[in-house]
Coordinates of N, CA and C in Angstrom, one line a residue:
E1 N 0.8 -1.2 0.0 CA 0.0 0.0 0.0 C 0.9 1.2 0.0
V2 N 0.5 2.2 -0.9 CA 1.3 3.4 -1.0 C 1.0 4.3 0.2
Q3 N 2.0 4.8 0.8 CA 1.8 5.8 1.9 C 2.5 7.1 1.5
L4 N 1.9 8.2 1.7 CA 2.4 9.5 1.4 C 2.4 10.4 2.7
V5 N 3.5 10.9 3.0 CA 3.6 11.7 4.2 C 4.2 13.1 3.9
E6 N 3.4 14.1 4.1 CA 3.8 15.5 3.8 C 4.5 16.1 5.1
S7 N 5.4 17.0 4.8 CA 6.1 17.7 5.9 C 6.5 19.1 5.4
G8 N 6.9 20.0 6.3 CA 7.5 21.2 5.9 C 6.6 22.4 6.0
G9 N 5.3 22.2 6.3 CA 4.4 23.3 6.4 C 4.7 24.1 7.7
G10 N 4.1 25.2 7.8 CA 4.3 26.1 9.0 C 3.9 27.5 8.7
L11 N 4.4 28.4 9.5 CA 4.2 29.8 9.4 C 5.3 30.5 8.5
A12 N 4.8 31.3 7.6 CA 5.8 32.0 6.8 C 5.2 33.5 6.6
Q13 N 6.1 34.4 6.5 CA 5.7 35.8 6.2 C 5.5 36.0 4.8
P14 N 4.6 36.9 4.4 CA 4.4 37.3 3.0 C 5.8 37.6 2.4
G15 N 6.0 37.1 1.2 CA 7.2 37.3 0.5 C 8.3 36.2 0.8
G16 N 8.0 35.4 1.8 CA 8.9 34.4 2.3 C 8.8 33.1 1.5
S17 N 9.5 32.1 2.0 CA 9.6 30.8 1.3 C 9.3 29.6 2.2
L18 N 8.9 28.6 1.7 CA 8.8 27.3 2.4 C 9.1 26.2 1.4
R19 N 9.6 25.1 1.9 CA 9.7 23.9 1.1 C 9.0 22.7 1.7
L20 N 8.0 22.2 1.0 CA 7.2 21.1 1.4 C 7.9 19.8 0.9
S21 N 7.7 18.7 1.7 CA 8.2 17.4 1.2 C 7.1 16.4 1.2
C22 N 7.2 15.5 0.3 CA 6.2 14.4 0.3 C 7.0 13.1 0.1
A23 N 7.1 12.3 1.2 CA 7.8 11.1 1.2 C 6.9 9.9 0.9
A24 N 7.2 9.1 -0.1 CA 6.4 8.0 -0.6 C 7.0 6.7 -0.2
S25 N 6.1 5.8 0.1 CA 6.6 4.4 0.4 C 5.5 3.4 -0.1
G26 N 5.9 2.1 -0.2 CA 5.0 1.1 -0.5 C 4.7 0.9 -2.0
F27 N 5.5 1.6 -2.9 CA 5.3 1.5 -4.3 C 6.7 1.8 -4.9
T28 N 6.9 1.2 -6.1 CA 8.1 1.6 -6.9 C 8.0 3.1 -7.2
F29 N 8.9 3.9 -6.7 CA 8.8 5.3 -6.8 C 8.8 5.7 -8.3
D30 N 9.6 5.1 -9.1 CA 9.7 5.5 -10.5 C 8.4 5.3 -11.3
D31 N 7.5 4.5 -10.7 CA 6.3 4.2 -11.4 C 5.2 5.2 -11.1
L32 N 5.5 6.2 -10.2 CA 4.5 7.1 -9.8 C 4.6 8.5 -10.4
A33 N 3.4 9.1 -10.6 CA 3.3 10.5 -10.8 C 2.7 11.1 -9.5
I34 N 3.4 12.2 -9.0 CA 3.0 12.8 -7.7 C 2.6 14.2 -8.0
T35 N 1.5 14.6 -7.3 CA 0.9 15.9 -7.5 C 0.7 16.6 -6.2
W36 N 0.9 17.8 -6.2 CA 0.6 18.7 -5.0 C -0.7 19.4 -5.2
F37 N -1.6 19.3 -4.2 CA -2.9 20.1 -4.2 C -2.9 21.0 -3.0
R38 N -3.8 21.9 -3.0 CA -4.0 22.6 -1.7 C -5.5 22.9 -1.6
Q39 N -5.9 23.0 -0.3 CA -7.3 23.3 0.0 C -7.3 24.6 0.8
V40 N -7.8 25.6 0.3 CA -7.9 26.9 0.9 C -9.4 27.0 1.4
S41 N -9.5 27.5 2.6 CA -10.8 27.7 3.2 C -11.8 28.4 2.3
G42 N -12.9 27.8 2.1 CA -14.0 28.5 1.2 C -13.8 28.3 -0.3
K43 N -12.7 27.6 -0.7 CA -12.5 27.4 -2.1 C -12.4 25.9 -2.4
E44 N -12.5 25.6 -3.7 CA -12.4 24.2 -4.1 C -10.9 23.8 -4.0
Q45 N -10.7 22.5 -3.9 CA -9.4 21.9 -3.9 C -8.7 22.3 -5.2
E46 N -7.5 22.7 -5.2 CA -6.8 23.2 -6.4 C -5.5 22.3 -6.6
G47 N -5.4 21.8 -7.8 CA -4.1 21.1 -8.2 C -3.1 22.2 -8.5
L48 N -1.9 22.0 -8.0 CA -0.8 23.0 -8.2 C 0.3 22.6 -9.1
A49 N 0.8 21.4 -8.9 CA 2.0 20.9 -9.7 C 2.1 19.4 -9.7
C50 N 2.6 18.8 -10.7 CA 2.8 17.4 -10.7 C 4.1 17.1 -11.3
I51 N 4.6 15.9 -11.0 CA 5.9 15.4 -11.6 C 5.9 13.9 -11.8
K52 N 6.4 13.5 -12.9 CA 6.6 12.0 -13.1 C 7.9 11.6 -12.5
S53 N 7.9 10.6 -11.7 CA 9.1 10.2 -11.0 C 10.2 9.5 -11.9
N54 N 9.7 9.0 -13.1 CA 10.7 8.3 -13.9 C 11.5 9.3 -14.8
D55 N 10.8 10.3 -15.4 CA 11.5 11.1 -16.3 C 11.5 12.6 -15.9
G56 N 10.9 12.9 -14.8 CA 10.9 14.3 -14.3 C 10.0 15.3 -15.0
F57 N 9.1 14.8 -15.9 CA 8.1 15.6 -16.6 C 7.3 16.4 -15.5
T58 N 7.2 17.7 -15.7 CA 6.4 18.5 -14.7 C 5.3 19.3 -15.4
Y59 N 4.3 19.6 -14.6 CA 3.2 20.5 -15.1 C 2.8 21.4 -13.9
Y60 N 2.5 22.6 -14.3 CA 2.1 23.6 -13.2 C 0.8 24.2 -13.5
A61 N 0.0 24.5 -12.5 CA -1.1 25.4 -12.6 C -0.7 26.8 -12.9
D62 N -1.5 27.5 -13.7 CA -1.1 28.9 -14.0 C -1.0 29.8 -12.7
S63 N -1.8 29.4 -11.7 CA -1.9 30.3 -10.5 C -0.6 30.3 -9.8
I64 N 0.2 29.3 -9.9 CA 1.5 29.3 -9.1 C 2.7 29.2 -10.0
R65 N 2.6 29.1 -11.3 CA 3.7 29.0 -12.2 C 4.6 30.2 -12.0
G66 N 5.9 29.9 -11.8 CA 6.9 31.0 -11.6 C 7.2 31.2 -10.2
R67 N 6.3 30.8 -9.3 CA 6.6 31.0 -7.8 C 6.9 29.7 -7.1
F68 N 6.2 28.6 -7.6 CA 6.4 27.3 -7.0 C 7.2 26.4 -7.9
T69 N 8.0 25.5 -7.4 CA 8.8 24.6 -8.2 C 8.7 23.2 -7.6
I70 N 8.3 22.2 -8.4 CA 8.2 20.8 -8.0 C 9.5 20.1 -8.4
S71 N 10.0 19.3 -7.5 CA 11.2 18.5 -7.8 C 11.1 17.2 -7.1
K72 N 12.1 16.3 -7.4 CA 12.1 15.0 -6.8 C 13.5 14.5 -6.5
D73 N 13.6 13.6 -5.6 CA 14.8 12.9 -5.2 C 14.5 11.5 -5.2
N74 N 14.8 10.8 -6.3 CA 14.5 9.3 -6.4 C 15.2 8.5 -5.3
A75 N 16.4 8.9 -4.9 CA 17.1 8.2 -3.9 C 16.4 8.2 -2.5
K76 N 15.6 9.3 -2.3 CA 14.9 9.4 -1.1 C 13.4 9.2 -1.2
N77 N 13.0 8.8 -2.4 CA 11.5 8.6 -2.7 C 10.7 9.8 -2.2
T78 N 11.2 10.9 -2.5 CA 10.6 12.1 -2.0 C 10.4 13.2 -3.1
V79 N 9.3 13.8 -3.1 CA 9.0 14.9 -4.0 C 8.8 16.2 -3.2
Y80 N 9.3 17.3 -3.7 CA 9.3 18.6 -3.0 C 8.5 19.6 -3.7
L81 N 8.0 20.6 -3.0 CA 7.4 21.7 -3.5 C 8.0 23.0 -2.9
E82 N 8.9 23.6 -3.7 CA 9.5 24.9 -3.2 C 8.6 26.0 -3.5
M83 N 8.2 26.8 -2.5 CA 7.3 27.9 -2.6 C 8.0 29.2 -2.3
K84 N 8.0 30.1 -3.2 CA 8.6 31.4 -3.0 C 7.6 32.5 -3.2
R85 N 8.0 33.7 -2.7 CA 7.2 34.9 -2.8 C 5.8 34.6 -2.3
L86 N 5.7 34.0 -1.2 CA 4.4 33.5 -0.6 C 3.5 34.7 -0.3
K87 N 2.2 34.4 -0.5 CA 1.2 35.4 -0.3 C 0.2 34.9 0.8
P88 N -0.5 35.8 1.4 CA -1.5 35.3 2.4 C -2.6 34.4 1.7
D89 N -2.8 34.6 0.4 CA -3.8 33.7 -0.3 C -3.2 32.3 -0.4
D90 N -2.0 32.1 -0.2 CA -1.4 30.7 -0.2 C -1.7 29.9 1.0
T91 N -2.3 30.6 2.0 CA -2.6 29.9 3.3 C -3.6 28.8 3.0
G92 N -3.3 27.6 3.5 CA -4.2 26.4 3.4 C -3.5 25.1 3.7
T93 N -4.2 24.0 3.5 CA -3.6 22.7 3.7 C -3.1 22.2 2.4
Y94 N -1.9 21.7 2.4 CA -1.3 21.2 1.2 C -1.2 19.7 1.3
Y95 N -1.6 19.1 0.2 CA -1.6 17.6 0.1 C -0.8 17.1 -1.1
C96 N -0.1 16.0 -0.9 CA 0.4 15.3 -2.1 C -0.4 14.1 -2.3
A97 N -0.5 13.8 -3.6 CA -1.2 12.6 -4.0 C -0.5 11.9 -5.1
A98 N -0.8 10.7 -5.3 CA 0.0 9.9 -6.3 C -0.9 8.9 -7.1
A99 N -0.4 8.6 -8.3 CA -1.0 7.6 -9.1 C 0.0 7.0 -10.0
P100 N -0.1 5.7 -10.4 CA 0.8 5.2 -11.4 C 0.7 5.9 -12.7
H101 N 1.9 6.2 -13.3 CA 1.8 6.9 -14.6 C 1.7 6.0 -15.8
Y102 N 1.9 4.7 -15.6 CA 1.8 3.6 -16.6 C 2.6 4.0 -17.9
G103 N 3.6 4.7 -17.7 CA 4.5 5.1 -18.9 C 3.9 6.2 -19.8
G104 N 2.9 6.8 -19.3 CA 2.3 7.9 -20.1 C 3.3 9.1 -20.2
F105 N 3.0 10.0 -21.1 CA 3.9 11.1 -21.3 C 3.7 12.2 -20.3
Y106 N 2.4 12.3 -19.8 CA 2.1 13.5 -19.0 C 1.7 13.1 -17.6
C107 N 1.6 14.1 -16.7 CA 0.9 14.0 -15.4 C -0.1 15.1 -15.3
G108 N -1.0 14.9 -14.4 CA -2.1 15.9 -14.2 C -2.7 16.0 -12.9
F109 N -3.8 16.5 -12.8 CA -4.5 16.8 -11.5 C -5.7 15.9 -11.3
Y110 N -5.8 14.8 -12.0 CA -7.0 14.0 -11.9 C -6.6 12.5 -11.6
D111 N -7.6 11.8 -11.1 CA -7.5 10.4 -11.0 C -6.4 10.0 -10.0
M112 N -6.3 10.6 -8.9 CA -5.3 10.3 -7.9 C -5.8 9.0 -7.1
D113 N -4.8 8.1 -6.9 CA -5.2 6.9 -6.2 C -4.8 6.9 -4.7
Y114 N -3.8 7.7 -4.4 CA -3.3 7.8 -3.0 C -3.2 9.2 -2.6
W115 N -3.4 9.4 -1.3 CA -3.4 10.8 -0.7 C -2.6 10.8 0.6
G116 N -1.9 11.9 0.8 CA -1.4 12.1 2.2 C -2.4 12.8 3.0
K117 N -2.0 13.1 4.3 CA -2.9 13.7 5.2 C -2.8 15.2 5.2
G118 N -1.8 15.7 4.6 CA -1.7 17.2 4.4 C -0.8 17.8 5.4
T119 N -0.3 19.0 5.1 CA 0.5 19.8 5.9 C 0.0 21.3 5.8
L120 N -0.1 22.0 6.9 CA -0.7 23.3 7.0 C 0.3 24.4 6.7
V121 N -0.1 25.3 5.8 CA 0.8 26.4 5.5 C 0.0 27.7 5.9
N122 N 0.6 28.5 6.7 CA 0.0 29.8 7.1 C 0.9 30.9 6.8
V123 N 0.4 31.8 5.8 CA 1.2 32.9 5.4 C 0.6 34.2 6.0
S124 N 1.3 34.7 7.0 CA 0.8 35.9 7.6 C 2.0 36.7 8.3
E125 N 1.7 38.0 8.6 CA 2.7 38.8 9.3 C 3.0 38.2 10.7

């Protein structure tokens, strides 16, 4: 069974940075596509960025492109989300999710099979 554990959330000031981590276990890491989502109070869950663990293909939502960077460390079975120039609107719970990519070219924000429990990000003075 795939387990995903997020970490790295916390309090950040506007304009600051945080790096979130998603540690995966229970599955061959190279076979996974991993996606970061966030849930902001009062809004629908939002897909942010995804990465394929075998070839590093990435895809970003327009809302965070240029500020957030997704990356991976296959040796650690971990995916990261580097968040820069944080805004109060970035406050929310951040989740990583995964699904097998089955050798496809792309990754996306749909059909996730596994979810972590989330890590809270609070951007305020």
